[in-house]
Coordinates of C-alpha atoms in Angstrom, one line a residue:
D1 CA -11.3 7.3 -104.8
L2 CA -9.9 9.6 -107.5
N3 CA -8.7 6.7 -109.6
R4 CA -12.2 5.2 -109.8
L5 CA -13.7 8.6 -110.5
L6 CA -11.3 9.3 -113.3
Q7 CA -12.0 6.0 -115.0
G8 CA -15.8 5.6 -114.6
P9 CA -18.8 7.3 -116.3
C10 CA -20.1 8.4 -112.9
L11 CA -22.9 11.0 -112.9
F12 CA -21.8 14.5 -112.1
G13 CA -25.1 15.0 -110.2
K14 CA -24.0 12.5 -107.6
Q15 CA -20.6 14.1 -107.0
R16 CA -20.0 17.0 -104.6
F17 CA -19.0 20.1 -106.5
A18 CA -20.9 22.6 -104.5
E19 CA -17.8 24.5 -103.4
V20 CA -16.2 24.4 -106.9
K21 CA -16.5 27.5 -109.1
V22 CA -17.5 25.8 -112.3
P23 CA -16.3 27.8 -115.4
D24 CA -19.0 29.0 -117.8
E25 CA -17.7 26.6 -120.5
L26 CA -18.3 23.6 -118.2
Q27 CA -21.6 25.0 -117.0
K28 CA -23.0 25.0 -120.5
W29 CA -21.8 21.4 -120.9
V30 CA -23.5 20.4 -117.7
K31 CA -26.8 21.8 -118.9
R32 CA -26.7 19.6 -122.0
R33 CA -26.7 16.5 -119.7
P34 CA -24.2 14.5 -121.8
K35 CA -24.0 10.7 -121.8
G36 CA -21.4 8.1 -122.6
D37 CA -17.9 9.3 -123.5
A38 CA -19.0 12.9 -123.3
L39 CA -20.1 12.4 -119.7
I40 CA -16.8 10.8 -118.8
R41 CA -15.0 13.9 -120.2
L42 CA -17.3 16.2 -118.3
N43 CA -16.7 14.3 -115.1
R44 CA -12.9 14.5 -115.6
A45 CA -13.2 18.2 -116.2
L46 CA -15.1 18.7 -112.9
L47 CA -12.7 16.5 -111.0
V48 CA -9.7 18.5 -112.3
E49 CA -11.5 21.7 -111.1
A50 CA -12.5 20.2 -107.8
Y51 CA -9.3 18.2 -106.8
P52 CA -6.2 19.8 -108.3
D53 CA -4.1 19.3 -105.2
E54 CA -5.2 15.7 -104.7
L55 CA -4.4 14.8 -108.3
T56 CA -1.0 16.5 -108.1
K57 CA -0.1 14.5 -104.9
S58 CA -1.3 11.2 -106.3
R59 CA 1.5 9.1 -107.9
V60 CA -0.9 6.2 -108.5
Q61 CA -0.2 4.7 -111.9
T62 CA -3.9 4.6 -112.9
A63 CA -4.2 8.3 -112.2
L64 CA -1.2 9.1 -114.3
D65 CA -2.4 6.9 -117.2
K66 CA -5.8 8.7 -117.1
L67 CA -4.2 12.2 -117.0
I68 CA -2.1 11.2 -120.0
S69 CA -5.2 9.9 -121.7
I70 CA -6.9 13.3 -121.1
L71 CA -3.9 15.1 -122.4
K72 CA -4.0 13.1 -125.7
D73 CA -7.8 13.4 -126.1
D74 CA -8.4 15.8 -129.0
K75 CA -12.1 15.9 -128.2
A76 CA -11.6 17.0 -124.6
L77 CA -12.0 20.7 -123.7
I78 CA -8.8 22.6 -124.1
R79 CA -9.1 23.8 -120.5
V80 CA -9.2 20.2 -119.2
R81 CA -6.2 19.2 -121.3
L82 CA -4.3 22.2 -120.1
A83 CA -5.1 21.2 -116.5
A84 CA -3.9 17.7 -117.2
A85 CA -0.7 19.0 -118.7
S86 CA 0.0 21.3 -115.7
T87 CA -0.6 18.4 -113.3
L88 CA 1.7 16.0 -115.2
R89 CA 4.3 18.8 -115.3
A90 CA 4.0 19.2 -111.5
L91 CA 4.4 15.5 -111.1
R92 CA 7.5 15.4 -113.3
A93 CA 5.8 12.4 -114.9
E94 CA 8.3 10.8 -117.2
E95 CA 5.5 8.6 -118.6
A96 CA 4.1 11.8 -120.2
V97 CA 7.3 12.9 -122.1
E98 CA 6.3 11.6 -125.5
A99 CA 2.8 13.1 -125.1
F100 CA 4.4 16.4 -124.3
V101 CA 6.7 16.2 -127.4
D102 CA 3.7 15.5 -129.6
L103 CA 2.1 18.7 -128.4
L104 CA 5.1 21.0 -129.0
N105 CA 3.4 22.4 -132.1
H106 CA -0.1 22.5 -130.7
P107 CA -2.0 25.6 -131.9
N108 CA -2.8 26.7 -128.3
V109 CA 0.0 28.9 -127.1
Q110 CA -0.5 28.0 -123.4
M111 CA -0.3 24.3 -124.2
K112 CA 3.0 24.8 -126.1
I113 CA 4.5 26.7 -123.2
I114 CA 3.4 24.2 -120.6
V115 CA 4.7 21.1 -122.4
S116 CA 7.9 22.7 -123.5
A117 CA 8.6 24.0 -120.0
A118 CA 7.8 20.5 -118.6
L119 CA 10.3 18.9 -121.0
V120 CA 13.0 21.4 -120.1
E121 CA 12.5 20.8 -116.4
M122 CA 12.8 17.1 -117.0
G123 CA 16.1 17.6 -118.9
D124 CA 14.6 16.8 -122.3
R125 CA 16.3 19.0 -124.9
R126 CA 13.4 18.7 -127.3
G127 CA 11.5 21.4 -125.4
R128 CA 14.2 24.1 -125.5
K129 CA 13.5 25.6 -128.9
T130 CA 9.8 25.9 -128.5
L131 CA 10.1 27.4 -125.0
A132 CA 12.7 29.9 -126.2
E133 CA 10.5 31.0 -129.0
Q134 CA 7.6 31.7 -126.7
V135 CA 9.7 33.5 -124.1
R136 CA 11.2 35.8 -126.9
S137 CA 7.9 36.3 -128.7
K138 CA 7.0 39.9 -129.7
D139 CA 3.3 39.2 -128.8
V140 CA 2.8 40.6 -125.3
S141 CA 0.1 38.0 -124.4
V142 CA 2.4 35.1 -125.4
R143 CA 5.3 36.6 -123.4
R144 CA 3.0 37.0 -120.4
E145 CA 1.9 33.4 -120.4
A146 CA 5.5 32.3 -120.8
G147 CA 6.4 34.6 -117.9
V148 CA 3.8 32.9 -115.7
Q149 CA 5.0 29.4 -116.6
I150 CA 8.8 30.0 -116.2
A151 CA 8.5 32.3 -113.1
R152 CA 9.2 29.5 -110.7
M153 CA 11.6 27.5 -112.8
D154 CA 15.2 26.8 -111.6
P155 CA 17.4 29.5 -113.3
K156 CA 20.2 27.0 -113.7
V157 CA 17.8 24.9 -115.9
L158 CA 16.1 27.8 -117.7
F159 CA 19.3 29.8 -118.7
K160 CA 21.0 26.7 -120.2
I161 CA 18.8 27.4 -123.2
R162 CA 20.7 29.2 -125.9
G163 CA 19.3 32.7 -126.5
L164 CA 17.7 33.2 -123.1
K165 CA 19.5 35.8 -120.9
R166 CA 19.1 36.0 -117.1
K167 CA 18.5 39.8 -116.9
K168 CA 16.1 39.9 -119.8
H169 CA 14.2 36.6 -119.8
D170 CA 13.4 36.0 -116.2
G171 CA 9.7 35.4 -115.9
L172 CA 9.1 38.1 -113.3
V173 CA 11.3 40.6 -115.0
M174 CA 9.3 40.1 -118.2
L175 CA 5.9 40.7 -116.5
F176 CA 7.0 43.9 -114.7
E177 CA 8.7 45.3 -117.7
D178 CA 5.7 44.8 -119.9
L179 CA 3.5 46.5 -117.3
Y180 CA 5.9 49.5 -117.4
K181 CA 5.9 49.5 -121.1
Y182 CA 2.3 48.9 -122.0
G183 CA 0.6 50.4 -118.9
Q184 CA -3.2 50.3 -118.6
S185 CA -3.8 48.0 -121.6
V186 CA -2.1 45.1 -119.9
Y187 CA -2.8 46.0 -116.2
P188 CA -5.6 43.5 -115.5
F189 CA -3.9 40.7 -117.3
T190 CA -0.7 41.3 -115.4
V191 CA -2.4 41.2 -112.0
E192 CA -4.1 37.9 -113.0
A193 CA -0.6 36.6 -114.0
F194 CA 0.8 37.5 -110.6
L195 CA -2.1 35.8 -108.9
R196 CA -1.5 32.6 -111.0
I197 CA 2.1 32.6 -109.9
G198 CA 0.9 32.8 -106.3
R199 CA 2.7 33.5 -103.0
Y200 CA 6.2 32.9 -104.4
D201 CA 9.0 34.6 -102.3
R202 CA 10.6 36.4 -105.2
L203 CA 7.3 37.8 -106.5
L204 CA 6.2 38.8 -103.0
Q205 CA 9.5 40.7 -102.5
R206 CA 9.1 42.5 -105.8
L207 CA 5.5 43.4 -105.1
R208 CA 6.3 44.8 -101.7
E209 CA 9.1 46.9 -103.2
S210 CA 6.6 48.1 -105.9
L211 CA 4.3 49.6 -103.3
R212 CA 6.9 52.5 -103.2
D213 CA 7.6 52.6 -106.9
D214 CA 7.4 55.9 -108.7
H215 CA 5.1 54.4 -111.4
P216 CA 1.5 54.7 -110.2
L217 CA 0.4 51.5 -112.1
L218 CA 3.1 49.5 -110.4
R219 CA 1.9 50.8 -107.0
A220 CA -1.7 50.0 -107.9
A221 CA -0.9 46.5 -109.3
A222 CA 1.2 45.6 -106.3
M223 CA -1.5 46.8 -103.9
E224 CA -4.3 44.9 -105.7
T225 CA -2.3 41.7 -106.0
L226 CA -1.1 41.7 -102.4
A227 CA -4.7 42.5 -101.2
R228 CA -6.1 39.6 -103.2
M229 CA -3.4 37.3 -101.8
E230 CA -4.5 38.5 -98.4
E231 CA -1.1 39.9 -97.5
P232 CA -1.0 40.5 -93.7
N233 CA -0.4 44.0 -92.3
L234 CA -1.4 45.7 -95.5
G235 CA -3.9 48.0 -93.8
P236 CA -1.6 51.0 -93.2
V237 CA -0.4 50.9 -96.8
L238 CA -4.0 51.0 -98.1
L239 CA -5.0 53.8 -95.8
K240 CA -2.0 55.9 -96.8
A241 CA -2.7 55.2 -100.5
L242 CA -6.1 57.0 -100.2
Q243 CA -4.1 60.2 -100.3
D244 CA -2.2 59.2 -103.5
P245 CA -2.2 61.9 -106.2
Y246 CA -3.2 59.2 -108.8
A247 CA -6.8 58.2 -109.0
I248 CA -6.0 54.6 -110.1
V249 CA -4.0 54.1 -106.9
R250 CA -6.7 55.5 -104.7
R251 CA -9.3 53.3 -106.5
K252 CA -7.4 50.1 -106.0
A253 CA -6.9 51.1 -102.4
V254 CA -10.6 51.5 -101.8
E255 CA -11.3 48.2 -103.6
A256 CA -8.9 46.4 -101.4
L257 CA -10.4 48.0 -98.3
G258 CA -13.7 46.4 -99.4
W259 CA -12.1 42.9 -99.4
L260 CA -10.0 43.1 -96.2
K261 CA -11.1 43.9 -92.7
V262 CA -9.0 46.9 -91.8
G263 CA -9.3 49.0 -88.7
E264 CA -10.4 52.5 -89.5
G265 CA -11.3 51.2 -93.0
I266 CA -15.0 52.0 -92.9
E267 CA -14.6 55.5 -91.7
A268 CA -11.9 56.1 -94.3
L269 CA -14.1 54.7 -97.1
R270 CA -16.9 57.0 -96.0
R271 CA -14.7 60.0 -96.3
V272 CA -13.5 58.9 -99.8
A273 CA -17.1 58.2 -100.9
L274 CA -18.1 61.7 -100.0
Q275 CA -15.0 63.8 -100.6
D276 CA -12.6 62.3 -103.3
A277 CA -12.2 64.5 -106.3
D278 CA -12.6 61.6 -108.8
E279 CA -16.2 60.2 -109.4
E280 CA -15.0 56.7 -110.2
V281 CA -13.0 56.6 -106.9
R282 CA -16.1 57.8 -105.0
A283 CA -18.3 55.1 -106.7
T284 CA -15.8 52.4 -105.9
A285 CA -15.7 53.5 -102.3
R286 CA -19.5 53.2 -102.1
R287 CA -19.4 49.7 -103.6
S288 CA -16.7 48.7 -101.0
L289 CA -18.9 50.0 -98.2
R290 CA -21.9 48.0 -99.5
R291 CA -19.7 44.9 -99.6
L292 CA -18.9 45.6 -96.0
G293 CA -22.7 46.0 -95.2
V294 CA -22.6 49.8 -94.9
W295 CA -24.8 52.2 -96.8
L296 CA -24.3 55.9 -96.9

């Protein structure tokens, strides 16, 4: 019963979190074996990690009240408050509107973006200015977070905001353009941003097109993201990419072959591990082989 768990100071040791990847921040908190209010906050944090889907689907008032309580709790871990904000946004919880407004000037950029996007989606004009400022930010990390949060927003809602232009401030356009512009320095963060957006049709279409892009980083990012999303029928693309003239593309291809079971993959990895001109690519191929239980 998630409502009961959200309300009570239940011991985390008696709950089942075996399959939950507990973040390091929470792991340190667990080791301190907190009591009282601190234990309740820890338990809520673990529940948010363990049951995000169930919490999102639950429209029970007590769950909403508790999520709003978590959102307002200045002593709660920021990660937990962000998760509560995201869940309330997904629920379009009108009960949370004033709590969202109170957080529009929060020092955490991700919080500002989530609550302002939530308000815009619910038709509350008070979120427009803050969201527009984050989307137009000159800081690439702020823009990237904004891109993630607005990527799935209804364009009819988003582009009612003064100063936001469809061709320039679309979330996906922003992420791809920054990867073009800043290259290797933003590559890992951009891939993680794509993964956070998830299997969204517009993103998948753009990634599939990018497999044939002239820019090697675009090809590499598309291949890595699709492989980590377990895109079906990616094997032939990965095998062909082993012949790419750019080492980063070949390296991402051999990494992906270590995650996915691809026919001819092991033999191809053996060849790369022994013959590729780039030492880092050869080392990555050896690691992929070991991941598949094969040693040279």
